[in-house]
């Protein structure tokens, strides 16, 4: 698979500052926001996010004038990473490529839950992100189907909903979550 540009890539590129120091602060704020939203949900304190990033609150507001802008930028950055991950694993064996990407998708669902509380699904950002994610990862699923590795009586959307459902619940620990995910994926994989 060759490197491909997706609508979300353009969103991320236009929002990210070009000066190195400003880009570094922007990235630090996104990392801090990702952590804070995963721990505290959509209501995480912006002051805490700035503190975690090692910048002042003014720097946060310069980069993200509103809480919504921060949510949209974080969401777009997460989906852009998922699109890049799909391209990175594309040369692996079909089933391995699909499951490697699904592991990244499961991690992304934590951020998505927090962001979804703050944004509505009808936003232009959500539409571009969904389109990009499907365009990047559907080929992985279809390749696994053509290789006889994945069921053909399901769609990529079915698979994402299954993984999203699994990640929406709580587990005793990562081992249990990984075991449940493995059991579910065994139902997707064609037995040989």
Coordinates of C-alpha atoms in Angstrom, one line a residue:
X1 CA 0.0 0.0 0.0
X2 CA 1.4 3.4 -0.9
X3 CA 1.2 6.4 1.4
X4 CA -2.1 8.1 0.9
X5 CA -3.6 11.4 2.0
X6 CA -6.9 11.4 3.8
X7 CA -9.3 14.3 4.5
X8 CA -8.3 14.1 8.2
X9 CA -4.6 14.5 7.2
X10 CA -5.4 17.9 5.8
X11 CA -7.3 18.9 8.9
X12 CA -4.4 18.0 11.1
X13 CA -1.9 19.7 8.9
X14 CA -3.8 23.0 8.8
X15 CA -4.3 23.1 12.6
X16 CA -0.7 22.2 13.6
X17 CA 1.6 25.3 13.9
X18 CA 4.6 25.4 11.6
X19 CA 7.2 26.9 13.9
X20 CA 9.1 24.2 15.8
X21 CA 8.6 25.6 19.3
X22 CA 4.9 26.2 18.6
X23 CA 4.5 22.7 17.1
X24 CA 6.2 21.2 20.1
X25 CA 3.8 23.0 22.5
X26 CA 0.8 21.9 20.3
X27 CA 1.9 18.3 20.4
X28 CA 2.5 18.4 24.2
X29 CA -1.0 19.9 24.7
X30 CA -2.6 17.1 22.6
X31 CA -0.7 14.4 24.6
X32 CA -1.7 16.0 27.9
X33 CA -5.3 16.3 26.7
X34 CA -5.4 12.7 25.6
X35 CA -4.2 11.6 29.0
X36 CA -6.4 13.9 31.0
X37 CA -9.6 13.0 29.0
X38 CA -8.8 9.2 29.3
X39 CA -8.5 9.6 33.1
X40 CA -11.1 12.2 33.9
X41 CA -13.5 12.3 30.9
X42 CA -14.6 15.3 28.9
X43 CA -14.7 17.6 31.9
X44 CA -11.0 17.4 32.5
X45 CA -9.6 20.8 33.6
X46 CA -7.9 22.9 30.9
X47 CA -5.6 24.3 33.5
X48 CA -4.5 20.7 34.4
X49 CA -4.0 20.0 30.7
X50 CA -1.7 23.0 30.3
X51 CA 0.2 22.1 33.5
X52 CA 0.7 18.5 32.2
X53 CA 2.0 19.9 28.9
X54 CA 4.4 22.2 30.7
X55 CA 2.9 25.4 29.3
X56 CA 0.8 28.2 30.5
X57 CA -3.0 28.4 30.0
X58 CA -2.4 31.3 27.5
X59 CA -0.5 28.9 25.3
X60 CA -3.3 26.4 25.5
X61 CA -5.9 29.1 24.4
X62 CA -3.6 30.3 21.6
X63 CA -3.6 26.8 20.1
X64 CA -7.1 25.9 21.1
X65 CA -9.4 29.0 21.5
X66 CA -12.2 26.8 22.8
X67 CA -12.7 23.5 24.5
X68 CA -14.5 22.3 21.4
X69 CA -11.4 23.2 19.2
X70 CA -9.2 21.1 21.5
X71 CA -11.6 18.2 21.3
X72 CA -11.8 18.4 17.5
X73 CA -8.0 18.7 17.1
X74 CA -7.4 15.8 19.4
X75 CA -10.0 13.6 17.7
X76 CA -8.5 14.5 14.2
X77 CA -5.0 13.7 15.5
X78 CA -6.1 10.3 16.8
X79 CA -7.9 9.4 13.6
X80 CA -4.9 10.6 11.5
X81 CA -2.7 8.3 13.6
X82 CA -5.1 5.4 12.9
X83 CA -4.9 6.1 9.2
X84 CA -1.1 6.2 9.4
X85 CA -1.1 2.9 11.3
X86 CA -3.2 1.2 8.6
X87 CA -0.6 2.2 6.1
X88 CA 2.3 1.0 8.4
X89 CA 0.8 -2.5 8.9
X90 CA -0.4 -2.9 5.3
X91 CA 2.6 -5.1 4.2
X92 CA 2.1 -7.6 7.0
X93 CA 0.3 -10.9 6.4
X94 CA -3.5 -10.1 6.0
X95 CA -4.7 -11.3 9.4
X96 CA -1.7 -9.9 11.3
X97 CA -2.2 -6.5 9.6
X98 CA -5.9 -6.5 10.5
X99 CA -5.4 -7.4 14.1
X100 CA -2.5 -5.0 14.5
X101 CA -4.7 -2.2 13.3
X102 CA -7.6 -3.3 15.5
X103 CA -5.3 -3.1 18.6
X104 CA -4.6 0.6 17.7
X105 CA -8.4 1.1 17.1
X106 CA -9.2 -0.3 20.5
X107 CA -6.8 2.2 22.2
X108 CA -8.3 5.1 20.2
X109 CA -11.8 4.2 21.5
X110 CA -10.8 5.5 25.0
X111 CA -10.2 9.0 23.5
X112 CA -13.2 8.8 21.3
X113 CA -15.5 8.2 24.2
X114 CA -14.3 11.4 26.0
X115 CA -14.5 13.4 22.8
X116 CA -17.9 12.1 21.8
X117 CA -19.3 13.5 25.0
X118 CA -18.3 17.0 23.9
X119 CA -18.9 16.9 20.1
X120 CA -21.8 15.7 18.1
X121 CA -21.5 13.1 15.4
X122 CA -22.8 15.5 12.7
X123 CA -19.8 17.8 12.9
X124 CA -17.6 18.2 9.8
X125 CA -14.7 16.8 11.8
X126 CA -16.5 13.6 12.6
X127 CA -17.5 13.1 8.9
X128 CA -14.0 13.7 7.6
X129 CA -12.5 11.4 10.4
X130 CA -15.0 8.6 9.7
X131 CA -14.4 8.8 5.9
X132 CA -10.6 8.8 6.5
X133 CA -10.6 5.9 8.9
X134 CA -12.8 3.7 6.7
X135 CA -10.7 4.5 3.6
X136 CA -7.5 3.6 5.4
X137 CA -8.6 0.4 7.2
X138 CA -11.3 -1.1 5.1
X139 CA -8.6 -2.4 2.6
X140 CA -7.0 -4.3 5.5
X141 CA -10.2 -6.1 6.3
X142 CA -11.1 -6.8 2.7
X143 CA -7.6 -8.2 2.1
X144 CA -8.0 -10.5 5.1
X145 CA -11.4 -11.6 3.6
X146 CA -9.9 -12.3 0.1
X147 CA -7.1 -14.3 1.8
X148 CA -9.7 -16.5 3.4
X149 CA -8.6 -15.3 6.9
X150 CA -11.7 -13.2 7.8
X151 CA -15.4 -14.0 7.5
X152 CA -17.1 -12.7 4.4
X153 CA -20.6 -12.5 5.9
X154 CA -19.7 -9.3 7.8
X155 CA -18.7 -5.8 6.9
X156 CA -15.9 -3.6 8.2
X157 CA -18.6 -1.5 10.0
X158 CA -19.7 -4.7 11.8
X159 CA -16.2 -5.4 12.9
X160 CA -15.6 -1.8 14.2
X161 CA -18.9 -1.9 16.2
X162 CA -17.9 -5.2 17.8
X163 CA -14.5 -3.9 18.9
X164 CA -16.1 -0.6 20.0
X165 CA -18.6 -2.6 22.1
X166 CA -15.8 -4.5 23.7
X167 CA -13.8 -1.4 24.5
X168 CA -16.9 0.3 26.0
X169 CA -16.9 -2.1 29.0
X170 CA -14.6 -2.2 31.9
X171 CA -12.2 -5.0 32.6
X172 CA -10.3 -6.2 35.7
X173 CA -7.0 -5.6 33.8
X174 CA -5.4 -5.4 30.4
X175 CA -4.9 -9.2 30.3
X176 CA -8.7 -9.8 30.6
X177 CA -9.4 -7.1 27.9
X178 CA -6.9 -8.8 25.6
X179 CA -8.4 -12.2 26.2
X180 CA -11.9 -11.0 25.5
X181 CA -10.7 -9.3 22.3
X182 CA -8.9 -12.5 21.3
X183 CA -12.1 -14.5 21.8
X184 CA -14.1 -12.1 19.7
X185 CA -11.6 -12.0 16.9
X186 CA -11.6 -15.8 16.9
X187 CA -15.2 -15.4 15.8
X188 CA -14.2 -13.2 12.9
X189 CA -11.3 -15.4 11.8
X190 CA -12.1 -18.3 9.3
X191 CA -11.0 -21.7 10.7
X192 CA -8.6 -23.6 8.6

